[in-house]
Structures are given as structure tokens and as C-alpha cells.
């Protein structure tokens, strides 16, 4: 029988955020058993108020009980309570909430949490080396953490997550790593304590390396006070491996760093690395084949010919060939239900939309599609069904690709492949004589011919036998 509870729990003094929710969970293995957890909140008088969050457990201060049932699979019950600062409580005031779990035939289990009024809140500021960098090169990043909360941060948890072609170059022995892109470092109060309004910086820069195909890589840095940080469950934490290099260390920063106060409220800062790389966007077109009146499916889109990956969207403009009519365009029922924009929009000549973004698009002479480009060699295409209306359809149809995200341009230096023509190949015959029909015929006719030849040969052999 075990008790899962936070060793330190901070109660925010910001009443706009509402009460802080404390959760305590009791677990047991084996058969189902009834549990009683006793809470002693006597030490919290004049520090915080405790109110129930679930009807199953009524709060009667200073000592109250909660009864629950642990299942045969080893699960337990979760008791949740609302905690808020008591009237007159100041930042830093604290008290101890004690627990005791009992069950028939089992030894009691006890525990406690230190409840602190106020909350440490950390903000991250980054000072990267001047960029941009060449593909495959390294850069160094200096990092400062500032406590903008109202109580000391006793210990710092730092997370680093690289994306889109960047890896972490250092392997600190007091950090744990998942692959080359994710790091989780926890420095306890013995290593670093940041008072309100004070800043600490890394005593050595962090080294990052860009991949050969990196164009717009990013690294997320998140800092939390130990006790307020997310600690993954054992099955997730087991995927991290400790480093073997010099330890990660923080040292007091001199003066006040104004940049440290400008980060997001969640303590997260994103480093956008500028790399001297480009992505060649190439238009993909198709040919509509069949007799007049038939339906032909063409695929239009974009391909990334590198040398850089592009974690951004591309704009694909499809001008429908004269002499054809669009009978079906890309459509996702799920997007319609969730009111999410369809990948392709029907537009007028002036690019004005002809229908709402999420609904099925009407037949039009022009479409604008949003494509996810991605890695080098990646191809994104969209199917359109065309009806071939007349013979002699010209080559007026074409596909043009361009950047879809102005903040992450492809830097495409080869405009010759940004446009491709949509061809229409018309041949004589009825409307049902489509490429699919001829393909089916090509599959079916040879076996039928072989069967007929065998039949005639057997009849011929049979007649010879009768003549003899």
C-alpha cells in the first residue's frame, strides 16, 4: 500500500486563477480492499483554507476522513481538494498537511506535504551566438532564468526539446536524454535556489548542432521550479538516459536581465535558429486522358527538391484547363464536421473564396491548395476529377507553387520548375472508354484469348480422334 502526494505544494496568491487543486492518491496491490485516509490540517490554520473538490469526501477541519475502495488491479482512489490562501496570509507562509492511510489487515501508511503560500514562477531568456549558421554547423546558446514569482524557487527543472533538424550537443551527467533532441535536467535546492526577482545563468553555453537539411530548426526551453514541474510517469521516464559529460550548473546573474521578463507566462522560450539553407519547390502536374464526356482524375501538387527541409506550408494554385469541368475536388467530411479548413479552396479570378473554408468546394476554374512540404523529397498531391467536355482542349491548365508561410520562406532559387502544365489528351471513342476501361481490358483479354485458344485446340484434337 502506497501514498502518492506532492512533497511541496504551492498555493497561488493570484485569486484570478482560482483555488489550487491538491490531489492525493492511495494505491494498493492485490485484491479489492476498503481504504480510509485521514487528513490532519491543523498546521494550516491561518495559512490556507481547505475546501472539498469532490462530493465523496467532506472536509471538517482540522481533521477529516475520506473512505475509498481500491480495486483488484492495484488501482486506488484520488482525493482532490481546493486550497486557497487564508485571510491575512503572506507569501512564504507555510504549514504541513499530514496523511494517514489505513486498511484492514495492512500496516498504516503515513505521509505529508509542505503547503506554501505563493508560487515561484520562472522565465527563460536566451542569448544565442549571432547567426545565421551554415547547414551542419554548431552554435552556442547562453541561457538565463529569472524568478518572477513571490517565493523562492528551490531547485530548477530545465527541459530542452529540439525540432526540425537540430540536436543537443552536450551530455551533462546531471541531465537525462531521450535521443539527440530531448533533455530533462533537475537541479535540486542544494544546487540552485532563486529568490524572487533574482536571475541565474548557465555557467557555460549549451551547444547545438544543425542537420545538413535543416532550414528552420527550433529548440524549446522550459524552466520550472522543482515541485511545480511536470514529472513524467515511470514508463515515460525510463526512456531517458543519463549523460556522462560535465554537469549542468547555474550561477547568479549579475544585475537584472530585462529580456528575461519578456518570455511566455508558462516559462517557455523558443529559439528559432536561422540556417543558410533553401528548399527548391517543384510543381507537380498530370495529364487528363480519355474521350469526350469521360471523367479523368489528375493529381496536382508540390515536391521539395531540397537541399533543405521546409517545416512550413506551400501554396499550390491550380488553373483548370479550358474544355474541362471539375466534377470533384479534395474534400474531407471530418474537416467539415470539425469546421476546419479544407486543403483546397475554390476561388474566383481575383482569389476571392467561392465557399466557406470547411465545406465541400464548388466547381470552379481556379483552386488554391495548402500543402505541407516537409523533408527533402517529400511530395504532397491533391486529386481532382475532371470531365473532358470537348476535343481539342488546349494546354491552358497549369499548376504554380510558391511559399505559403512568409515567416519561413523556401528561398527557392530555381523558378523554372515552379509552374507545370496540365495536359489534356483526347482520343476517339465513347465516354466509357476511359484509361481504366482499357487497363481492365488489358488485364482480362489476354486470359480470355488464352482460354479460347486452348478450347479450339482441344476441339481440333477431339475431331482428329473421331476421324481415326
Tab-separated table of C-alpha atoms in Angstrom:
chain	number	residue	atom	x	y	z
A	1	UNK	CA	0.000	0.000	0.000
A	2	UNK	CA	1.488	3.336	-1.083
A	3	UNK	CA	0.567	7.004	-0.900
A	4	UNK	CA	1.226	9.390	-3.790
A	5	UNK	CA	1.312	13.061	-2.736
A	6	UNK	CA	3.432	16.123	-3.613
A	7	UNK	CA	6.223	16.784	-1.084
A	8	UNK	CA	5.775	20.552	-1.612
A	9	UNK	CA	2.589	22.195	-2.847
A	10	UNK	CA	2.398	25.885	-3.752
A	11	UNK	CA	-0.861	27.814	-3.372
A	12	UNK	CA	-1.065	30.772	-5.747
A	13	UNK	CA	-1.935	34.175	-4.272
A	14	UNK	CA	-3.432	35.266	-7.606
A	15	UNK	CA	-7.166	34.944	-6.929
A	16	UNK	CA	-7.947	35.320	-10.635
A	17	UNK	CA	-6.527	31.853	-11.130
A	18	UNK	CA	-8.951	30.352	-8.621
A	19	UNK	CA	-8.090	27.870	-5.915
A	20	UNK	CA	-5.157	25.493	-6.325
A	21	UNK	CA	-6.159	21.838	-6.569
A	22	UNK	CA	-4.255	19.397	-4.384
A	23	UNK	CA	-4.527	15.711	-5.296
A	24	UNK	CA	-3.596	12.786	-3.087
A	25	UNK	CA	-3.756	9.228	-4.382
A	26	UNK	CA	-3.614	5.978	-2.474
A	27	UNK	CA	-2.702	2.701	-4.188
A	28	UNK	CA	-2.652	-0.930	-3.175
A	29	UNK	CA	-1.879	-4.219	-4.860
A	30	UNK	CA	-3.769	-7.489	-4.739
A	31	UNK	CA	-7.472	-7.984	-4.005
A	32	UNK	CA	-10.042	-5.223	-3.586
A	33	UNK	CA	-9.874	-3.560	-0.195
A	34	UNK	CA	-11.510	-0.638	1.572
A	35	UNK	CA	-9.219	2.260	2.446
A	36	UNK	CA	-9.534	5.184	4.836
A	37	UNK	CA	-7.298	8.227	4.503
A	38	UNK	CA	-7.178	10.657	7.411
A	39	UNK	CA	-6.121	14.265	6.809
A	40	UNK	CA	-4.715	16.417	9.603
A	41	UNK	CA	-4.844	20.084	8.551
A	42	UNK	CA	-4.285	21.565	11.989
A	43	UNK	CA	-0.954	23.102	10.981
A	44	UNK	CA	-2.614	25.004	8.106
A	45	UNK	CA	-4.661	27.315	10.324
A	46	UNK	CA	-4.242	30.949	9.223
A	47	UNK	CA	-2.162	29.723	6.263
A	48	UNK	CA	-4.623	28.218	3.759
A	49	UNK	CA	-8.257	27.239	3.662
A	50	UNK	CA	-9.236	23.751	2.538
A	51	UNK	CA	-12.483	23.023	0.700
A	52	UNK	CA	-13.716	19.852	-0.900
A	53	UNK	CA	-13.475	19.371	-4.650
A	54	UNK	CA	-15.381	16.064	-4.814
A	55	UNK	CA	-18.607	15.158	-3.050
A	56	UNK	CA	-17.199	11.806	-1.911
A	57	UNK	CA	-15.097	13.445	0.787
A	58	UNK	CA	-16.489	16.137	3.108
A	59	UNK	CA	-13.987	18.479	4.791
A	60	UNK	CA	-14.364	19.066	8.551
A	61	UNK	CA	-11.291	20.893	9.821
A	62	UNK	CA	-8.857	20.332	11.370
A	63	UNK	CA	-9.100	16.511	10.997
A	64	UNK	CA	-11.301	14.721	8.467
A	65	UNK	CA	-11.560	11.310	6.796
A	66	UNK	CA	-12.076	10.008	3.270
A	67	UNK	CA	-13.173	6.455	2.533
A	68	UNK	CA	-12.449	4.811	-0.809
A	69	UNK	CA	-12.174	1.397	-2.429
A	70	UNK	CA	-9.007	0.089	-4.095
A	71	UNK	CA	-9.718	-2.289	-6.979
A	72	UNK	CA	-8.264	-5.782	-7.543
A	73	UNK	CA	-5.961	-4.451	-10.302
A	74	UNK	CA	-3.969	-2.442	-7.792
A	75	UNK	CA	-5.556	0.922	-8.544
A	76	UNK	CA	-6.543	3.366	-5.855
A	77	UNK	CA	-8.614	6.425	-5.179
A	78	UNK	CA	-7.764	10.069	-5.822
A	79	UNK	CA	-8.790	12.672	-3.259
A	80	UNK	CA	-8.833	16.276	-4.513
A	81	UNK	CA	-9.227	19.494	-2.534
A	82	UNK	CA	-9.287	23.221	-3.252
A	83	UNK	CA	-6.636	25.173	-1.374
A	84	UNK	CA	-6.548	28.978	-1.231
A	85	UNK	CA	-4.614	31.481	0.927
A	86	UNK	CA	-6.200	32.281	4.276
A	87	UNK	CA	-7.148	35.878	5.029
A	88	UNK	CA	-4.009	37.790	6.018
A	89	UNK	CA	-1.618	35.076	4.789
A	90	UNK	CA	1.596	36.368	3.228
A	91	UNK	CA	3.825	34.951	0.544
A	92	UNK	CA	6.123	32.371	2.086
A	93	UNK	CA	3.785	31.367	4.915
A	94	UNK	CA	3.628	27.592	5.132
A	95	UNK	CA	2.228	24.658	7.030
A	96	UNK	CA	2.240	20.881	6.878
A	97	UNK	CA	-0.721	18.767	5.756
A	98	UNK	CA	-0.409	15.217	7.134
A	99	UNK	CA	-1.983	11.997	5.799
A	100	UNK	CA	-2.551	8.509	7.205
A	101	UNK	CA	-3.949	5.604	5.193
A	102	UNK	CA	-5.375	2.521	6.909
A	103	UNK	CA	-6.871	-0.697	5.558
A	104	UNK	CA	-7.994	-3.935	7.248
A	105	UNK	CA	-5.098	-6.362	7.679
A	106	UNK	CA	-2.468	-3.888	6.391
A	107	UNK	CA	0.086	-1.682	8.054
A	108	UNK	CA	-0.825	2.029	8.087
A	109	UNK	CA	0.976	4.358	5.676
A	110	UNK	CA	1.719	7.989	6.550
A	111	UNK	CA	2.889	10.985	4.570
A	112	UNK	CA	2.858	14.760	4.484
A	113	UNK	CA	3.089	17.755	2.152
A	114	UNK	CA	4.517	21.177	2.845
A	115	UNK	CA	1.921	23.737	1.762
A	116	UNK	CA	3.424	27.110	0.800
A	117	UNK	CA	1.508	30.328	0.148
A	118	UNK	CA	2.773	31.894	-3.083
A	119	UNK	CA	4.375	30.374	-6.103
A	120	UNK	CA	7.772	30.517	-7.791
A	121	UNK	CA	7.486	31.356	-11.485
A	122	UNK	CA	10.487	31.111	-13.767
A	123	UNK	CA	11.069	32.863	-17.076
A	124	UNK	CA	13.741	31.995	-19.625
A	125	UNK	CA	15.828	34.387	-21.710
A	126	UNK	CA	18.148	33.185	-24.477
A	127	UNK	CA	21.275	34.781	-25.858
A	128	UNK	CA	22.336	32.773	-28.928
A	129	UNK	CA	25.512	33.389	-30.860
A	130	UNK	CA	24.992	35.644	-33.891
A	131	UNK	CA	23.502	33.789	-36.834
A	132	UNK	CA	22.695	32.593	-39.363
A	133	UNK	CA	24.743	29.386	-39.458
A	134	UNK	CA	25.637	27.031	-42.262
A	135	UNK	CA	23.890	23.633	-42.536
A	136	UNK	CA	25.642	21.096	-40.320
A	137	UNK	CA	27.327	23.739	-38.171
A	138	UNK	CA	27.083	24.266	-34.414
A	139	UNK	CA	26.071	27.250	-32.340
A	140	UNK	CA	26.279	28.094	-28.642
A	141	UNK	CA	23.372	29.399	-26.570
A	142	UNK	CA	23.581	31.186	-23.232
A	143	UNK	CA	20.520	30.939	-21.016
A	144	UNK	CA	19.223	32.999	-18.080
A	145	UNK	CA	16.410	32.008	-15.710
A	146	UNK	CA	14.584	34.667	-13.683
A	147	UNK	CA	12.116	34.109	-10.822
A	148	UNK	CA	9.170	36.471	-11.291
A	149	UNK	CA	7.132	34.709	-8.598
A	150	UNK	CA	6.680	35.660	-4.956
A	151	UNK	CA	8.528	32.817	-3.211
A	152	UNK	CA	11.973	31.268	-3.812
A	153	UNK	CA	12.412	28.586	-6.452
A	154	UNK	CA	14.143	25.825	-4.517
A	155	UNK	CA	15.614	23.879	-7.384
A	156	UNK	CA	15.222	24.272	-11.136
A	157	UNK	CA	13.883	21.805	-13.704
A	158	UNK	CA	15.053	22.628	-17.239
A	159	UNK	CA	13.769	20.968	-20.389
A	160	UNK	CA	15.182	21.285	-23.897
A	161	UNK	CA	13.353	19.961	-26.979
A	162	UNK	CA	14.869	20.261	-30.472
A	163	UNK	CA	12.779	20.042	-33.635
A	164	UNK	CA	13.151	20.226	-37.414
A	165	UNK	CA	16.809	19.342	-37.765
A	166	UNK	CA	18.686	20.370	-34.629
A	167	UNK	CA	20.312	18.209	-31.956
A	168	UNK	CA	21.699	18.789	-28.480
A	169	UNK	CA	25.484	18.705	-28.495
A	170	UNK	CA	26.138	18.405	-24.746
A	171	UNK	CA	25.543	15.407	-22.489
A	172	UNK	CA	25.539	16.558	-18.857
A	173	UNK	CA	25.721	13.834	-16.279
A	174	UNK	CA	23.019	15.506	-14.148
A	175	UNK	CA	20.600	15.525	-17.111
A	176	UNK	CA	18.668	12.743	-18.764
A	177	UNK	CA	18.303	12.469	-22.546
A	178	UNK	CA	15.876	10.890	-24.968
A	179	UNK	CA	17.672	10.513	-28.268
A	180	UNK	CA	19.562	13.551	-29.523
A	181	UNK	CA	16.754	16.090	-29.294
A	182	UNK	CA	15.257	15.943	-25.779
A	183	UNK	CA	16.863	16.735	-22.407
A	184	UNK	CA	15.434	16.823	-18.881
A	185	UNK	CA	17.609	18.352	-16.153
A	186	UNK	CA	16.611	18.657	-12.476
A	187	UNK	CA	18.887	20.676	-10.200
A	188	UNK	CA	17.741	20.498	-6.576
A	189	UNK	CA	17.794	23.235	-3.941
A	190	UNK	CA	21.331	22.251	-2.896
A	191	UNK	CA	22.485	23.260	-6.394
A	192	UNK	CA	20.401	26.354	-7.063
A	193	UNK	CA	17.802	28.458	-5.223
A	194	UNK	CA	16.471	31.543	-6.985
A	195	UNK	CA	14.917	34.218	-4.793
A	196	UNK	CA	12.032	36.332	-6.132
A	197	UNK	CA	13.302	38.946	-8.557
A	198	UNK	CA	16.697	37.277	-8.983
A	199	UNK	CA	18.233	35.631	-12.053
A	200	UNK	CA	20.616	32.726	-12.566
A	201	UNK	CA	22.510	31.908	-15.755
A	202	UNK	CA	24.166	28.778	-17.064
A	203	UNK	CA	27.858	28.920	-16.222
A	204	UNK	CA	28.676	27.564	-19.703
A	205	UNK	CA	26.774	27.851	-23.005
A	206	UNK	CA	24.748	24.991	-24.396
A	207	UNK	CA	25.945	23.689	-27.765
A	208	UNK	CA	23.519	22.823	-30.551
A	209	UNK	CA	24.178	21.298	-33.968
A	210	UNK	CA	22.104	21.785	-37.107
A	211	UNK	CA	21.487	18.992	-39.604
A	212	UNK	CA	22.516	19.205	-43.256
A	213	UNK	CA	18.886	19.577	-44.307
A	214	UNK	CA	17.919	21.999	-41.507
A	215	UNK	CA	16.270	25.218	-42.670
A	216	UNK	CA	14.160	26.491	-39.766
A	217	UNK	CA	15.037	24.393	-36.713
A	218	UNK	CA	13.779	25.333	-33.242
A	219	UNK	CA	14.591	24.450	-29.650
A	220	UNK	CA	12.043	24.811	-26.841
A	221	UNK	CA	13.486	25.735	-23.439
A	222	UNK	CA	11.208	25.403	-20.411
A	223	UNK	CA	12.154	26.201	-16.816
A	224	UNK	CA	10.092	25.381	-13.725
A	225	UNK	CA	10.769	25.371	-10.031
A	226	UNK	CA	11.200	21.863	-8.669
A	227	UNK	CA	7.904	20.977	-7.062
A	228	UNK	CA	5.893	22.766	-9.759
A	229	UNK	CA	7.423	20.930	-12.726
A	230	UNK	CA	5.945	18.022	-14.609
A	231	UNK	CA	7.493	14.690	-13.648
A	232	UNK	CA	6.650	12.005	-16.232
A	233	UNK	CA	5.406	8.594	-15.084
A	234	UNK	CA	7.916	5.779	-14.727
A	235	UNK	CA	7.154	4.227	-18.108
A	236	UNK	CA	7.941	7.543	-19.826
A	237	UNK	CA	10.907	8.487	-17.640
A	238	UNK	CA	12.501	5.103	-18.374
A	239	UNK	CA	13.005	6.244	-21.975
A	240	UNK	CA	15.551	8.857	-20.832
A	241	UNK	CA	19.240	8.021	-20.330
A	242	UNK	CA	21.733	9.986	-18.178
A	243	UNK	CA	24.573	11.861	-19.835
A	244	UNK	CA	28.247	11.412	-18.983
A	245	UNK	CA	29.724	14.863	-19.580
A	246	UNK	CA	30.356	17.828	-17.255
A	247	UNK	CA	27.364	18.695	-15.063
A	248	UNK	CA	24.931	21.464	-15.923
A	249	UNK	CA	25.411	24.359	-13.474
A	250	UNK	CA	23.676	27.663	-12.750
A	251	UNK	CA	25.369	30.707	-11.263
A	252	UNK	CA	23.905	34.015	-10.004
A	253	UNK	CA	23.496	36.521	-12.836
A	254	UNK	CA	24.866	40.000	-12.375
A	255	UNK	CA	22.232	42.741	-12.471
A	256	UNK	CA	18.748	42.477	-13.930
A	257	UNK	CA	18.233	40.969	-17.367
A	258	UNK	CA	15.253	42.767	-18.945
A	259	UNK	CA	14.967	40.125	-21.660
A	260	UNK	CA	14.176	37.506	-19.027
A	261	UNK	CA	10.852	39.133	-18.230
A	262	UNK	CA	9.581	39.064	-21.796
A	263	UNK	CA	9.010	35.332	-22.194
A	264	UNK	CA	5.699	33.490	-22.166
A	265	UNK	CA	3.704	33.014	-18.968
A	266	UNK	CA	4.383	29.280	-18.970
A	267	UNK	CA	8.149	29.767	-18.633
A	268	UNK	CA	8.729	28.538	-22.181
A	269	UNK	CA	11.066	30.195	-24.650
A	270	UNK	CA	11.559	29.080	-28.266
A	271	UNK	CA	14.888	29.532	-30.008
A	272	UNK	CA	14.445	29.986	-33.760
A	273	UNK	CA	17.727	29.151	-35.465
A	274	UNK	CA	18.452	30.807	-38.793
A	275	UNK	CA	20.271	28.483	-41.209
A	276	UNK	CA	21.647	29.426	-44.625
A	277	UNK	CA	19.699	26.800	-46.491
A	278	UNK	CA	16.991	26.656	-49.149
A	279	UNK	CA	14.252	24.391	-50.450
A	280	UNK	CA	13.517	24.086	-54.151
A	281	UNK	CA	9.753	23.810	-54.604
A	282	UNK	CA	8.755	21.978	-57.797
A	283	UNK	CA	5.226	21.963	-59.216
A	284	UNK	CA	3.627	18.584	-59.956
A	285	UNK	CA	1.097	18.338	-62.791
A	286	UNK	CA	-0.739	15.496	-64.534
A	287	UNK	CA	-2.469	14.643	-67.805
A	288	UNK	CA	-6.213	14.150	-68.207
A	289	UNK	CA	-6.745	11.264	-70.647
A	290	UNK	CA	-9.906	9.907	-72.238
A	291	UNK	CA	-12.608	10.508	-74.845
A	292	UNK	CA	-15.013	13.442	-74.808
A	293	UNK	CA	-17.541	13.077	-71.992
A	294	UNK	CA	-15.339	10.861	-69.856
A	295	UNK	CA	-14.068	11.542	-66.332
A	296	UNK	CA	-10.336	11.696	-65.635
A	297	UNK	CA	-8.549	12.025	-62.297
A	298	UNK	CA	-5.484	14.239	-62.195
A	299	UNK	CA	-3.166	14.850	-59.264
A	300	UNK	CA	-1.578	18.253	-58.721
A	301	UNK	CA	0.815	19.306	-56.002
A	302	UNK	CA	4.331	20.164	-54.923
A	303	UNK	CA	7.631	18.378	-54.291
A	304	UNK	CA	10.541	19.534	-52.133
A	305	UNK	CA	13.741	19.047	-54.130
A	306	UNK	CA	15.915	20.294	-51.264
A	307	UNK	CA	18.621	20.554	-50.229
A	308	UNK	CA	16.802	21.822	-47.130
A	309	UNK	CA	13.695	20.525	-45.401
A	310	UNK	CA	10.846	23.007	-45.097
A	311	UNK	CA	8.698	22.836	-41.930
A	312	UNK	CA	6.216	25.247	-43.478
A	313	UNK	CA	3.325	25.251	-45.910
A	314	UNK	CA	3.428	25.841	-49.647
A	315	UNK	CA	0.754	27.467	-51.783
A	316	UNK	CA	-0.403	25.414	-54.777
A	317	UNK	CA	-2.551	27.208	-57.385
A	318	UNK	CA	-4.410	25.001	-59.870
A	319	UNK	CA	-5.806	26.638	-63.018
A	320	UNK	CA	-8.261	24.216	-64.640
A	321	UNK	CA	-7.707	23.527	-68.372
A	322	UNK	CA	-10.202	25.015	-70.814
A	323	UNK	CA	-12.524	22.379	-72.242
A	324	UNK	CA	-12.775	20.520	-68.917
A	325	UNK	CA	-15.015	20.856	-65.860
A	326	UNK	CA	-14.138	19.974	-62.260
A	327	UNK	CA	-16.572	17.309	-61.073
A	328	UNK	CA	-14.866	16.582	-57.724
A	329	UNK	CA	-12.195	18.340	-55.663
A	330	UNK	CA	-10.409	17.252	-52.456
A	331	UNK	CA	-12.860	17.093	-49.547
A	332	UNK	CA	-12.735	15.724	-46.011
A	333	UNK	CA	-16.026	15.088	-44.243
A	334	UNK	CA	-14.241	15.140	-40.877
A	335	UNK	CA	-12.884	18.639	-41.530
A	336	UNK	CA	-16.380	19.799	-42.417
A	337	UNK	CA	-17.743	18.359	-39.167
A	338	UNK	CA	-14.974	19.955	-37.092
A	339	UNK	CA	-15.207	23.262	-39.009
A	340	UNK	CA	-11.570	23.004	-40.127
A	341	UNK	CA	-10.419	24.495	-43.415
A	342	UNK	CA	-10.301	22.118	-46.370
A	343	UNK	CA	-6.888	21.708	-48.019
A	344	UNK	CA	-8.154	23.176	-51.312
A	345	UNK	CA	-10.384	26.234	-51.790
A	346	UNK	CA	-12.336	27.197	-54.906
A	347	UNK	CA	-11.608	30.839	-55.758
A	348	UNK	CA	-12.576	33.443	-58.328
A	349	UNK	CA	-10.138	35.139	-60.688
A	350	UNK	CA	-9.359	37.739	-58.015
A	351	UNK	CA	-8.692	34.990	-55.414
A	352	UNK	CA	-11.973	35.672	-53.594
A	353	UNK	CA	-13.255	32.399	-51.987
A	354	UNK	CA	-16.375	30.911	-53.574
A	355	UNK	CA	-17.461	28.982	-50.461
A	356	UNK	CA	-16.838	28.695	-46.740
A	357	UNK	CA	-13.442	27.228	-45.867
A	358	UNK	CA	-14.624	23.987	-44.247
A	359	UNK	CA	-17.395	22.911	-46.640
A	360	UNK	CA	-17.292	20.980	-49.876
A	361	UNK	CA	-16.000	23.316	-52.570
A	362	UNK	CA	-17.969	24.048	-55.771
A	363	UNK	CA	-16.805	23.536	-59.335
A	364	UNK	CA	-14.525	26.405	-60.339
A	365	UNK	CA	-11.856	27.443	-62.825
A	366	UNK	CA	-9.237	28.030	-60.131
A	367	UNK	CA	-8.276	26.431	-56.813
A	368	UNK	CA	-5.756	27.321	-54.126
A	369	UNK	CA	-4.418	24.436	-52.031
A	370	UNK	CA	-2.294	24.466	-48.876
A	371	UNK	CA	0.373	21.755	-48.876
A	372	UNK	CA	2.654	20.548	-46.096
A	373	UNK	CA	6.088	20.208	-47.674
A	374	UNK	CA	8.375	18.684	-45.038
A	375	UNK	CA	11.529	16.683	-45.690
A	376	UNK	CA	13.663	16.646	-48.814
A	377	UNK	CA	11.951	14.542	-51.486
A	378	UNK	CA	8.556	14.822	-49.809
A	379	UNK	CA	5.620	15.124	-52.207
A	380	UNK	CA	2.111	16.334	-51.488
A	381	UNK	CA	-0.580	15.927	-54.158
A	382	UNK	CA	-4.321	16.574	-54.375
A	383	UNK	CA	-6.763	14.618	-56.604
A	384	UNK	CA	-9.211	16.423	-58.904
A	385	UNK	CA	-11.759	14.699	-61.131
A	386	UNK	CA	-12.213	16.441	-64.489
A	387	UNK	CA	-14.853	15.873	-67.156
A	388	UNK	CA	-13.442	16.236	-70.649
A	389	UNK	CA	-16.053	18.389	-72.374
A	390	UNK	CA	-14.645	18.880	-75.869
A	391	UNK	CA	-11.987	17.790	-78.306
A	392	UNK	CA	-9.008	19.993	-78.874
A	393	UNK	CA	-8.740	21.201	-75.295
A	394	UNK	CA	-5.644	23.413	-75.088
A	395	UNK	CA	-2.801	23.482	-72.578
A	396	UNK	CA	-4.230	26.406	-70.638
A	397	UNK	CA	-4.282	24.455	-67.382
A	398	UNK	CA	-1.294	24.700	-65.086
A	399	UNK	CA	-0.043	24.332	-61.523
A	400	UNK	CA	2.002	27.027	-59.787
A	401	UNK	CA	3.695	26.691	-56.401
A	402	UNK	CA	5.001	29.365	-54.048
A	403	UNK	CA	5.702	29.968	-50.359
A	404	UNK	CA	2.733	29.642	-48.034
A	405	UNK	CA	4.378	30.989	-44.876
A	406	UNK	CA	6.035	34.416	-45.235
A	407	UNK	CA	7.913	33.914	-41.973
A	408	UNK	CA	9.545	30.714	-43.258
A	409	UNK	CA	10.221	31.202	-46.971
A	410	UNK	CA	11.730	28.425	-49.051
A	411	UNK	CA	14.339	30.756	-50.587
A	412	UNK	CA	13.640	28.914	-53.858
A	413	UNK	CA	16.354	29.895	-56.338
A	414	UNK	CA	15.080	27.883	-59.336
A	415	UNK	CA	11.828	29.414	-60.623
A	416	UNK	CA	11.851	27.279	-63.776
A	417	UNK	CA	10.087	24.366	-62.062
A	418	UNK	CA	7.595	26.448	-60.066
A	419	UNK	CA	4.995	26.055	-62.832
A	420	UNK	CA	3.901	22.918	-64.696
A	421	UNK	CA	1.254	22.471	-67.397
A	422	UNK	CA	-1.825	20.266	-67.103
A	423	UNK	CA	-2.199	18.418	-70.409
A	424	UNK	CA	-5.452	17.039	-71.843
A	425	UNK	CA	-5.154	14.016	-74.138
A	426	UNK	CA	-8.405	13.259	-76.022
A	427	UNK	CA	-8.914	10.134	-78.098
A	428	UNK	CA	-11.871	8.882	-80.162
A	429	UNK	CA	-14.455	6.623	-78.618
A	430	UNK	CA	-17.450	6.578	-76.301
A	431	UNK	CA	-17.320	8.309	-72.917
A	432	UNK	CA	-16.944	4.998	-71.069
A	433	UNK	CA	-13.709	4.169	-72.936
A	434	UNK	CA	-11.548	5.640	-70.179
A	435	UNK	CA	-7.968	4.650	-69.278
A	436	UNK	CA	-9.462	2.490	-66.556
A	437	UNK	CA	-11.523	0.596	-69.115
A	438	UNK	CA	-8.504	-0.103	-71.308
A	439	UNK	CA	-6.442	-1.126	-68.300
A	440	UNK	CA	-9.163	-3.577	-67.297
A	441	UNK	CA	-9.354	-4.848	-70.837
A	442	UNK	CA	-5.596	-5.317	-70.928
A	443	UNK	CA	-5.860	-7.470	-67.820
A	444	UNK	CA	-8.910	-9.507	-68.905
A	445	UNK	CA	-8.441	-10.004	-72.682
A	446	UNK	CA	-5.147	-11.994	-72.625
A	447	UNK	CA	-6.539	-14.703	-70.293
A	448	UNK	CA	-9.719	-14.887	-72.398
A	449	UNK	CA	-7.646	-15.216	-75.558
A	450	UNK	CA	-5.569	-17.974	-73.979
A	451	UNK	CA	-8.723	-19.790	-72.828
A	452	UNK	CA	-10.216	-19.547	-76.341
A	453	UNK	CA	-7.019	-20.860	-77.926
A	454	UNK	CA	-6.968	-23.846	-75.567
A	455	UNK	CA	-10.645	-24.529	-76.275
A	456	UNK	CA	-10.107	-24.538	-80.051
A	457	UNK	CA	-7.049	-26.751	-79.717
A	458	UNK	CA	-8.975	-29.282	-77.651
A	459	UNK	CA	-11.851	-29.335	-80.172
A	460	UNK	CA	-9.389	-29.873	-83.000
A	461	UNK	CA	-7.748	-32.748	-81.137
A	462	UNK	CA	-11.139	-34.268	-80.420
A	463	UNK	CA	-12.165	-34.217	-84.100
A	464	UNK	CA	-8.931	-35.927	-85.147
A	465	UNK	CA	-9.631	-38.695	-82.668
A	466	UNK	CA	-13.125	-39.282	-84.088
A	467	UNK	CA	-11.819	-39.371	-87.678
A	468	UNK	CA	-9.313	-42.039	-86.819
